[in-house]
Amino acid sequence: MGDAHQPEFLLVPADADTLLLTELRALADAVLIGTGTVRAEGYGRLVRNPERIARRRAAGLAETPPAVLVSRSLDLPWEAPLFAAADQPVIVYTAAGGELPGGLAAPVELVRLAEATPAAALADLRARDVRALLCEGGPTLNRALLADGLVDELFLTLTPKLTGEPDARRIVDGDAGLPRPAELALRWALRHGDELFLRYGVG
Ligand SMILES: NC(=O)c1ccc[n+]([C@@H]2O[C@H](COP(=O)([O-])OP(=O)(O)OC[C@H]3O[C@@H](n4cnc5c(N)ncnc54)[C@H](OP(=O)(O)O)[C@@H]3O)[C@@H](O)[C@H]2O)c1
């Protein structure tokens, strides 16, 4: 992501975390989302703000970046609002049999891979000229990407709230730890009130 966009993050509204996320979306060629996250959060059109759409057009980008899902099972939440958004392209990578259900409003492209791995999906995206791929998690997908060395940068928001919840999710989760710890290098840190927005290089 280009540093030229940094100053916009300083014009902070009440919800700076949402602003940061939506600005990152506005810069992305495509947005990778875990199937568990789509199931939990529903989603919908990724870029809706007219000013961001105009900026994307001026930069030669599609009005909204395609949403990208990688699924080994093809057991997807087809009822999620993401699949009901007629103006939100979705690319689904899978190695599973089966077809798309009928009646999806979103233009969904099903891409069959020999193996439904994030690396294979990213290779196909690169062949489609996707350079800036934003991944919005969740923790299981984050683990798969980090384990395979596919993450260049991590944007982390620190909100100072302690809950002590025993089952609280981490940003990287799964059956096992990473094969080796990911080393992060701080690229910049922004502060808004009590929150910190941290951008790290990975690897
Ligand atoms: N606070 C935040 O910033 C934030 C951000 C994102 C998500 N979340 C939360 O995180 C939760 C969802 O996270 P999650 O960890 O349950 O699910 P997830 O990471 O969103 O998605 C996991 C799914 O990804 C698919 N997948 C594809 N390739 C994989 C691979 N190589 N290894 C593992 N999985 C692979 C699997 O689906 P198949 O079984 O079909 O292969 C797997 O079930 C939700 O509650 C969401 O709200 C929070």
PDB file of C-alpha atoms and ligand atoms in Angstrom:
ATOM      1  CA  MET A   1       0.000   0.000   0.000  1.00  0.00           C
ATOM      2  CA  GLY A   2       1.375   3.428  -0.919  1.00  0.00           C
ATOM      3  CA  ASP A   3       2.500   5.858   1.749  1.00  0.00           C
ATOM      4  CA  ALA A   4       0.875   8.637  -0.272  1.00  0.00           C
ATOM      5  CA  HIS A   5      -2.426   7.704   1.396  1.00  0.00           C
ATOM      6  CA  GLN A   6      -1.202   8.062   4.966  1.00  0.00           C
ATOM      7  CA  PRO A   7      -2.399  11.608   5.668  1.00  0.00           C
ATOM      8  CA  GLU A   8      -6.027  10.631   5.096  1.00  0.00           C
ATOM      9  CA  PHE A   9      -5.831   8.462   8.187  1.00  0.00           C
ATOM     10  CA  LEU A  10      -5.118  11.559  10.257  1.00  0.00           C
ATOM     11  CA  LEU A  11      -8.505  13.120   9.431  1.00  0.00           C
ATOM     12  CA  VAL A  12     -10.131  10.932  12.039  1.00  0.00           C
ATOM     13  CA  PRO A  13     -13.855  10.634  12.706  1.00  0.00           C
ATOM     14  CA  ALA A  14     -15.294   8.986  15.791  1.00  0.00           C
ATOM     15  CA  ASP A  15     -14.582   5.477  14.536  1.00  0.00           C
ATOM     16  CA  ALA A  16     -11.017   5.648  13.311  1.00  0.00           C
ATOM     17  CA  ASP A  17     -10.690   1.869  13.098  1.00  0.00           C
ATOM     18  CA  THR A  18     -13.541   1.681  10.577  1.00  0.00           C
ATOM     19  CA  LEU A  19     -12.038   4.568   8.614  1.00  0.00           C
ATOM     20  CA  LEU A  20      -8.713   2.776   8.412  1.00  0.00           C
ATOM     21  CA  LEU A  21     -10.382  -0.440   7.258  1.00  0.00           C
ATOM     22  CA  THR A  22     -12.516   1.265   4.628  1.00  0.00           C
ATOM     23  CA  GLU A  23      -9.553   3.262   3.328  1.00  0.00           C
ATOM     24  CA  LEU A  24      -7.514   0.079   3.006  1.00  0.00           C
ATOM     25  CA  ARG A  25     -10.412  -1.467   1.076  1.00  0.00           C
ATOM     26  CA  ALA A  26     -10.503   1.556  -1.177  1.00  0.00           C
ATOM     27  CA  LEU A  27      -6.849   0.943  -2.114  1.00  0.00           C
ATOM     28  CA  ALA A  28      -7.088  -2.812  -2.629  1.00  0.00           C
ATOM     29  CA  ASP A  29      -7.169  -4.687  -5.930  1.00  0.00           C
ATOM     30  CA  ALA A  30      -9.058  -7.483  -4.144  1.00  0.00           C
ATOM     31  CA  VAL A  31     -10.159  -8.373  -0.599  1.00  0.00           C
ATOM     32  CA  LEU A  32      -9.637 -11.851   0.822  1.00  0.00           C
ATOM     33  CA  ILE A  33     -12.111 -12.853   3.531  1.00  0.00           C
ATOM     34  CA  GLY A  34     -12.257 -16.051   5.575  1.00  0.00           C
ATOM     35  CA  THR A  35     -15.379 -18.091   5.096  1.00  0.00           C
ATOM     36  CA  GLY A  36     -15.932 -18.120   8.884  1.00  0.00           C
ATOM     37  CA  THR A  37     -15.818 -14.330   8.867  1.00  0.00           C
ATOM     38  CA  VAL A  38     -18.360 -14.099   6.036  1.00  0.00           C
ATOM     39  CA  ARG A  39     -20.560 -16.490   8.006  1.00  0.00           C
ATOM     40  CA  ALA A  40     -20.250 -14.347  11.163  1.00  0.00           C
ATOM     41  CA  GLU A  41     -20.397 -10.880   9.637  1.00  0.00           C
ATOM     42  CA  GLY A  42     -22.435 -11.239   6.459  1.00  0.00           C
ATOM     43  CA  TYR A  43     -20.601  -8.589   4.484  1.00  0.00           C
ATOM     44  CA  GLY A  44     -22.086  -6.890   1.394  1.00  0.00           C
ATOM     45  CA  ARG A  45     -20.648  -4.454  -1.125  1.00  0.00           C
ATOM     46  CA  LEU A  46     -17.093  -3.659  -0.013  1.00  0.00           C
ATOM     47  CA  VAL A  47     -16.717  -0.059  -1.250  1.00  0.00           C
ATOM     48  CA  ARG A  48     -19.852   2.091  -1.160  1.00  0.00           C
ATOM     49  CA  ASN A  49     -18.670   5.622  -0.406  1.00  0.00           C
ATOM     50  CA  PRO A  50     -18.976   7.759  -3.614  1.00  0.00           C
ATOM     51  CA  GLU A  51     -15.774   9.668  -2.926  1.00  0.00           C
ATOM     52  CA  ARG A  52     -13.794   6.429  -2.533  1.00  0.00           C
ATOM     53  CA  ILE A  53     -15.428   5.031  -5.674  1.00  0.00           C
ATOM     54  CA  ALA A  54     -14.400   8.159  -7.588  1.00  0.00           C
ATOM     55  CA  ARG A  55     -10.842   7.790  -6.299  1.00  0.00           C
ATOM     56  CA  ARG A  56     -10.772   4.159  -7.398  1.00  0.00           C
ATOM     57  CA  ARG A  57     -12.064   5.058 -10.869  1.00  0.00           C
ATOM     58  CA  ALA A  58      -9.424   7.778 -11.192  1.00  0.00           C
ATOM     59  CA  ALA A  59      -6.760   5.224 -10.256  1.00  0.00           C
ATOM     60  CA  GLY A  60      -8.032   2.801 -12.907  1.00  0.00           C
ATOM     61  CA  LEU A  61      -9.479   0.369 -10.359  1.00  0.00           C
ATOM     62  CA  ALA A  62     -12.866  -1.332 -10.379  1.00  0.00           C
ATOM     63  CA  GLU A  63     -15.455   0.570  -8.327  1.00  0.00           C
ATOM     64  CA  THR A  64     -15.402  -2.106  -5.667  1.00  0.00           C
ATOM     65  CA  PRO A  65     -12.680  -4.747  -5.298  1.00  0.00           C
ATOM     66  CA  PRO A  66     -13.701  -8.362  -5.793  1.00  0.00           C
ATOM     67  CA  ALA A  67     -14.236 -10.329  -2.596  1.00  0.00           C
ATOM     68  CA  VAL A  68     -12.120 -13.490  -2.595  1.00  0.00           C
ATOM     69  CA  LEU A  69     -12.923 -16.653  -0.638  1.00  0.00           C
ATOM     70  CA  VAL A  70     -10.854 -19.828  -0.386  1.00  0.00           C
ATOM     71  CA  SER A  71     -12.829 -22.891   0.671  1.00  0.00           C
ATOM     72  CA  ARG A  72     -11.822 -26.510   0.924  1.00  0.00           C
ATOM     73  CA  SER A  73     -15.417 -27.584   1.583  1.00  0.00           C
ATOM     74  CA  LEU A  74     -17.477 -25.229  -0.612  1.00  0.00           C
ATOM     75  CA  ASP A  75     -19.826 -25.234   2.355  1.00  0.00           C
ATOM     76  CA  LEU A  76     -20.345 -21.478   2.218  1.00  0.00           C
ATOM     77  CA  PRO A  77     -22.966 -19.232   3.816  1.00  0.00           C
ATOM     78  CA  TRP A  78     -24.750 -18.607   0.511  1.00  0.00           C
ATOM     79  CA  GLU A  79     -27.500 -16.721   2.343  1.00  0.00           C
ATOM     80  CA  ALA A  80     -24.986 -14.075   3.509  1.00  0.00           C
ATOM     81  CA  PRO A  81     -25.565 -10.503   2.266  1.00  0.00           C
ATOM     82  CA  LEU A  82     -22.229 -10.739   0.387  1.00  0.00           C
ATOM     83  CA  PHE A  83     -23.871 -13.096  -2.108  1.00  0.00           C
ATOM     84  CA  ALA A  84     -26.981 -10.900  -2.331  1.00  0.00           C
ATOM     85  CA  ALA A  85     -25.089  -7.787  -3.459  1.00  0.00           C
ATOM     86  CA  ALA A  86     -25.634  -7.576  -7.225  1.00  0.00           C
ATOM     87  CA  ASP A  87     -22.786  -5.087  -7.621  1.00  0.00           C
ATOM     88  CA  GLN A  88     -20.177  -6.962  -5.585  1.00  0.00           C
ATOM     89  CA  PRO A  89     -18.091  -9.466  -7.576  1.00  0.00           C
ATOM     90  CA  VAL A  90     -17.000 -12.539  -5.639  1.00  0.00           C
ATOM     91  CA  ILE A  91     -14.329 -15.078  -6.592  1.00  0.00           C
ATOM     92  CA  VAL A  92     -14.536 -18.449  -4.837  1.00  0.00           C
ATOM     93  CA  TYR A  93     -11.516 -20.773  -4.985  1.00  0.00           C
ATOM     94  CA  THR A  94     -12.100 -24.413  -4.181  1.00  0.00           C
ATOM     95  CA  ALA A  95     -11.022 -27.933  -5.018  1.00  0.00           C
ATOM     96  CA  ALA A  96     -14.344 -29.390  -3.897  1.00  0.00           C
ATOM     97  CA  GLY A  97     -16.969 -30.720  -6.251  1.00  0.00           C
ATOM     98  CA  GLY A  98     -20.356 -29.063  -6.492  1.00  0.00           C
ATOM     99  CA  GLU A  99     -21.684 -26.007  -8.208  1.00  0.00           C
ATOM    100  CA  LEU A 100     -22.924 -22.597  -7.189  1.00  0.00           C
ATOM    101  CA  PRO A 101     -26.483 -22.549  -5.880  1.00  0.00           C
ATOM    102  CA  GLY A 102     -29.012 -20.822  -8.123  1.00  0.00           C
ATOM    103  CA  GLY A 103     -30.457 -17.433  -7.320  1.00  0.00           C
ATOM    104  CA  LEU A 104     -27.314 -15.632  -6.154  1.00  0.00           C
ATOM    105  CA  ALA A 105     -27.576 -11.937  -6.962  1.00  0.00           C
ATOM    106  CA  ALA A 106     -23.825 -11.336  -6.722  1.00  0.00           C
ATOM    107  CA  PRO A 107     -21.689 -12.168  -9.751  1.00  0.00           C
ATOM    108  CA  VAL A 108     -19.817 -15.148  -8.327  1.00  0.00           C
ATOM    109  CA  GLU A 109     -16.984 -16.827 -10.197  1.00  0.00           C
ATOM    110  CA  LEU A 110     -16.144 -20.357  -9.064  1.00  0.00           C
ATOM    111  CA  VAL A 111     -12.495 -21.203  -9.720  1.00  0.00           C
ATOM    112  CA  ARG A 112     -11.531 -24.838  -9.337  1.00  0.00           C
ATOM    113  CA  LEU A 113      -7.991 -25.441  -8.096  1.00  0.00           C
ATOM    114  CA  ALA A 114      -6.116 -28.730  -7.849  1.00  0.00           C
ATOM    115  CA  GLU A 115      -5.599 -27.820  -4.178  1.00  0.00           C
ATOM    116  CA  ALA A 116      -7.582 -25.081  -2.435  1.00  0.00           C
ATOM    117  CA  THR A 117      -4.629 -23.472  -0.725  1.00  0.00           C
ATOM    118  CA  PRO A 118      -4.168 -19.756  -0.149  1.00  0.00           C
ATOM    119  CA  ALA A 119      -0.902 -19.954  -2.130  1.00  0.00           C
ATOM    120  CA  ALA A 120      -2.672 -21.369  -5.197  1.00  0.00           C
ATOM    121  CA  ALA A 121      -5.412 -18.743  -4.927  1.00  0.00           C
ATOM    122  CA  LEU A 122      -2.856 -15.947  -4.620  1.00  0.00           C
ATOM    123  CA  ALA A 123      -0.990 -17.236  -7.671  1.00  0.00           C
ATOM    124  CA  ASP A 124      -4.205 -17.077  -9.714  1.00  0.00           C
ATOM    125  CA  LEU A 125      -4.964 -13.591  -8.404  1.00  0.00           C
ATOM    126  CA  ARG A 126      -1.487 -12.430  -9.341  1.00  0.00           C
ATOM    127  CA  ALA A 127      -2.090 -13.717 -12.880  1.00  0.00           C
ATOM    128  CA  ARG A 128      -5.210 -11.495 -12.888  1.00  0.00           C
ATOM    129  CA  ASP A 129      -3.012  -8.496 -12.040  1.00  0.00           C
ATOM    130  CA  VAL A 130      -4.012  -8.344  -8.384  1.00  0.00           C
ATOM    131  CA  ARG A 131      -1.096  -6.718  -6.586  1.00  0.00           C
ATOM    132  CA  ALA A 132      -2.570  -5.223  -3.426  1.00  0.00           C
ATOM    133  CA  LEU A 133      -4.590  -7.959  -1.739  1.00  0.00           C
ATOM    134  CA  LEU A 134      -6.167  -6.973   1.557  1.00  0.00           C
ATOM    135  CA  CYS A 135      -6.995  -9.854   3.896  1.00  0.00           C
ATOM    136  CA  GLU A 136      -9.581  -9.095   6.568  1.00  0.00           C
ATOM    137  CA  GLY A 137      -9.109 -12.363   8.519  1.00  0.00           C
ATOM    138  CA  GLY A 138     -10.360 -14.173  10.472  1.00  0.00           C
ATOM    139  CA  PRO A 139      -7.814 -15.838  12.706  1.00  0.00           C
ATOM    140  CA  THR A 140      -7.887 -19.260  11.007  1.00  0.00           C
ATOM    141  CA  LEU A 141      -7.236 -17.810   7.566  1.00  0.00           C
ATOM    142  CA  ASN A 142      -4.618 -15.464   9.046  1.00  0.00           C
ATOM    143  CA  ARG A 143      -2.781 -18.486  10.409  1.00  0.00           C
ATOM    144  CA  ALA A 144      -2.815 -20.274   7.045  1.00  0.00           C
ATOM    145  CA  LEU A 145      -1.454 -17.188   5.271  1.00  0.00           C
ATOM    146  CA  LEU A 146       1.262 -16.541   7.851  1.00  0.00           C
ATOM    147  CA  ALA A 147       2.283 -20.205   8.014  1.00  0.00           C
ATOM    148  CA  ASP A 148       2.851 -20.158   4.255  1.00  0.00           C
ATOM    149  CA  GLY A 149       4.775 -16.861   4.327  1.00  0.00           C
ATOM    150  CA  LEU A 150       2.155 -15.044   2.246  1.00  0.00           C
ATOM    151  CA  VAL A 151       1.729 -11.908   4.369  1.00  0.00           C
ATOM    152  CA  ASP A 152       3.721  -8.735   3.624  1.00  0.00           C
ATOM    153  CA  GLU A 153       2.122  -6.393   6.117  1.00  0.00           C
ATOM    154  CA  LEU A 154      -0.087  -6.461   9.194  1.00  0.00           C
ATOM    155  CA  PHE A 155      -2.336  -3.581  10.270  1.00  0.00           C
ATOM    156  CA  LEU A 156      -3.147  -3.898  13.953  1.00  0.00           C
ATOM    157  CA  THR A 157      -5.491  -1.701  15.986  1.00  0.00           C
ATOM    158  CA  LEU A 158      -4.935  -1.585  19.741  1.00  0.00           C
ATOM    159  CA  THR A 159      -8.006  -0.534  21.697  1.00  0.00           C
ATOM    160  CA  PRO A 160      -7.262  -0.288  25.411  1.00  0.00           C
ATOM    161  CA  LYS A 161      -9.927  -2.511  26.891  1.00  0.00           C
ATOM    162  CA  LEU A 162      -9.206  -5.475  29.142  1.00  0.00           C
ATOM    163  CA  THR A 163     -11.903  -8.156  29.291  1.00  0.00           C
ATOM    164  CA  GLY A 164     -10.156 -11.221  30.671  1.00  0.00           C
ATOM    165  CA  GLU A 165     -12.480 -13.398  28.581  1.00  0.00           C
ATOM    166  CA  PRO A 166     -11.091 -16.931  28.705  1.00  0.00           C
ATOM    167  CA  ASP A 167     -12.291 -17.733  25.183  1.00  0.00           C
ATOM    168  CA  ALA A 168     -11.258 -14.459  23.539  1.00  0.00           C
ATOM    169  CA  ARG A 169     -10.018 -15.002  19.969  1.00  0.00           C
ATOM    170  CA  ARG A 170      -6.522 -14.082  18.958  1.00  0.00           C
ATOM    171  CA  ILE A 171      -5.635 -12.633  15.590  1.00  0.00           C
ATOM    172  CA  VAL A 172      -3.878 -15.886  14.654  1.00  0.00           C
ATOM    173  CA  ASP A 173      -5.625 -19.086  15.624  1.00  0.00           C
ATOM    174  CA  GLY A 174      -5.742 -22.747  14.701  1.00  0.00           C
ATOM    175  CA  ASP A 175      -4.878 -26.231  15.821  1.00  0.00           C
ATOM    176  CA  ALA A 176      -1.191 -25.437  16.101  1.00  0.00           C
ATOM    177  CA  GLY A 177       1.117 -22.481  16.400  1.00  0.00           C
ATOM    178  CA  LEU A 178       2.940 -21.128  13.399  1.00  0.00           C
ATOM    179  CA  PRO A 179       5.797 -23.325  12.158  1.00  0.00           C
ATOM    180  CA  ARG A 180       8.061 -20.462  13.166  1.00  0.00           C
ATOM    181  CA  PRO A 181       7.215 -17.139  14.821  1.00  0.00           C
ATOM    182  CA  ALA A 182       6.534 -14.307  12.381  1.00  0.00           C
ATOM    183  CA  GLU A 183       8.923 -11.427  13.014  1.00  0.00           C
ATOM    184  CA  LEU A 184       7.259  -8.018  12.649  1.00  0.00           C
ATOM    185  CA  ALA A 185       8.919  -4.654  12.009  1.00  0.00           C
ATOM    186  CA  LEU A 186       6.995  -1.495  12.873  1.00  0.00           C
ATOM    187  CA  ARG A 187       6.544   0.751   9.801  1.00  0.00           C
ATOM    188  CA  TRP A 188       4.398   3.401  11.397  1.00  0.00           C
ATOM    189  CA  ALA A 189       2.151   4.037  14.369  1.00  0.00           C
ATOM    190  CA  LEU A 190      -0.783   6.448  14.497  1.00  0.00           C
ATOM    191  CA  ARG A 191      -2.646   7.511  17.589  1.00  0.00           C
ATOM    192  CA  HIS A 192      -6.281   8.595  17.819  1.00  0.00           C
ATOM    193  CA  GLY A 193      -7.390   9.222  21.379  1.00  0.00           C
ATOM    194  CA  ASP A 194      -6.473   6.120  23.344  1.00  0.00           C
ATOM    195  CA  GLU A 195      -6.260   3.889  20.267  1.00  0.00           C
ATOM    196  CA  LEU A 196      -3.116   2.954  18.402  1.00  0.00           C
ATOM    197  CA  PHE A 197      -3.008   1.972  14.721  1.00  0.00           C
ATOM    198  CA  LEU A 198       0.093  -0.024  13.959  1.00  0.00           C
ATOM    199  CA  ARG A 199       1.439  -0.977  10.560  1.00  0.00           C
ATOM    200  CA  TYR A 200       3.998  -3.770  10.547  1.00  0.00           C
ATOM    201  CA  GLY A 201       6.119  -5.363   7.877  1.00  0.00           C
ATOM    202  CA  VAL A 202       6.071  -9.155   8.192  1.00  0.00           C
ATOM    203  CA  GLY A 203       8.878 -11.569   7.596  1.00  0.00           C
TER     204      GLY A 203
HETATM  205  N1  LIG B   1     -11.850  -8.336  15.165  1.00  0.00           N
HETATM  206  C1  LIG B   1     -11.482  -8.460  13.915  1.00  0.00           C
HETATM  207  O1  LIG B   1     -10.784  -7.604  13.422  1.00  0.00           O
HETATM  208  C2  LIG B   1     -11.940  -9.651  13.112  1.00  0.00           C
HETATM  209  C3  LIG B   1     -11.533  -9.765  11.795  1.00  0.00           C
HETATM  210  C4  LIG B   1     -11.956 -10.892  11.065  1.00  0.00           C
HETATM  211  C5  LIG B   1     -12.747 -11.850  11.664  1.00  0.00           C
HETATM  212  N2  LIG B   1     -13.132 -11.710  12.937  1.00  0.00           N
HETATM  213  C6  LIG B   1     -13.975 -12.753  13.574  1.00  0.00           C
HETATM  214  O2  LIG B   1     -13.330 -14.008  13.414  1.00  0.00           O
HETATM  215  C7  LIG B   1     -14.341 -15.024  13.387  1.00  0.00           C
HETATM  216  C8  LIG B   1     -14.128 -15.940  12.185  1.00  0.00           C
HETATM  217  O3  LIG B   1     -12.812 -16.421  12.170  1.00  0.00           O
HETATM  218  P1  LIG B   1     -12.528 -17.973  11.967  1.00  0.00           P
HETATM  219  O4  LIG B   1     -11.102 -18.177  12.361  1.00  0.00           O
HETATM  220  O5  LIG B   1     -13.576 -18.775  12.675  1.00  0.00           O
HETATM  221  O6  LIG B   1     -12.750 -18.192  10.423  1.00  0.00           O
HETATM  222  P2  LIG B   1     -12.009 -17.535   9.129  1.00  0.00           P
HETATM  223  O7  LIG B   1     -10.552 -17.409   9.376  1.00  0.00           O
HETATM  224  O8  LIG B   1     -12.767 -16.322   8.727  1.00  0.00           O
HETATM  225  O9  LIG B   1     -12.300 -18.631   8.030  1.00  0.00           O
HETATM  226  C9  LIG B   1     -11.818 -19.941   8.236  1.00  0.00           C
HETATM  227  C10 LIG B   1     -12.158 -20.758   7.007  1.00  0.00           C
HETATM  228  O10 LIG B   1     -11.268 -20.442   5.956  1.00  0.00           O
HETATM  229  C11 LIG B   1     -11.230 -21.537   5.070  1.00  0.00           C
HETATM  230  N3  LIG B   1      -9.863 -21.867   4.671  1.00  0.00           N
HETATM  231  C12 LIG B   1      -9.391 -21.837   3.422  1.00  0.00           C
HETATM  232  N4  LIG B   1      -8.139 -22.228   3.361  1.00  0.00           N
HETATM  233  C13 LIG B   1      -7.775 -22.554   4.603  1.00  0.00           C
HETATM  234  C14 LIG B   1      -6.565 -23.072   5.162  1.00  0.00           C
HETATM  235  N5  LIG B   1      -5.488 -23.334   4.423  1.00  0.00           N
HETATM  236  N6  LIG B   1      -6.526 -23.288   6.499  1.00  0.00           N
HETATM  237  C15 LIG B   1      -7.600 -23.032   7.253  1.00  0.00           C
HETATM  238  N7  LIG B   1      -8.776 -22.568   6.769  1.00  0.00           N
HETATM  239  C16 LIG B   1      -8.860 -22.317   5.453  1.00  0.00           C
HETATM  240  C17 LIG B   1     -11.854 -22.713   5.805  1.00  0.00           C
HETATM  241  O11 LIG B   1     -13.115 -22.916   5.194  1.00  0.00           O
HETATM  242  P3  LIG B   1     -13.396 -24.345   4.506  1.00  0.00           P
HETATM  243  O12 LIG B   1     -13.698 -25.246   5.656  1.00  0.00           O
HETATM  244  O13 LIG B   1     -14.525 -24.142   3.592  1.00  0.00           O
HETATM  245  O14 LIG B   1     -12.119 -24.709   3.833  1.00  0.00           O
HETATM  246  C18 LIG B   1     -12.005 -22.242   7.227  1.00  0.00           C
HETATM  247  O15 LIG B   1     -13.119 -22.791   7.868  1.00  0.00           O
HETATM  248  C19 LIG B   1     -15.670 -14.328  13.325  1.00  0.00           C
HETATM  249  O16 LIG B   1     -16.230 -14.320  14.621  1.00  0.00           O
HETATM  250  C20 LIG B   1     -15.313 -12.915  12.902  1.00  0.00           C
HETATM  251  O17 LIG B   1     -16.265 -11.985  13.357  1.00  0.00           O
HETATM  252  C21 LIG B   1     -12.735 -10.626  13.689  1.00  0.00           C
END
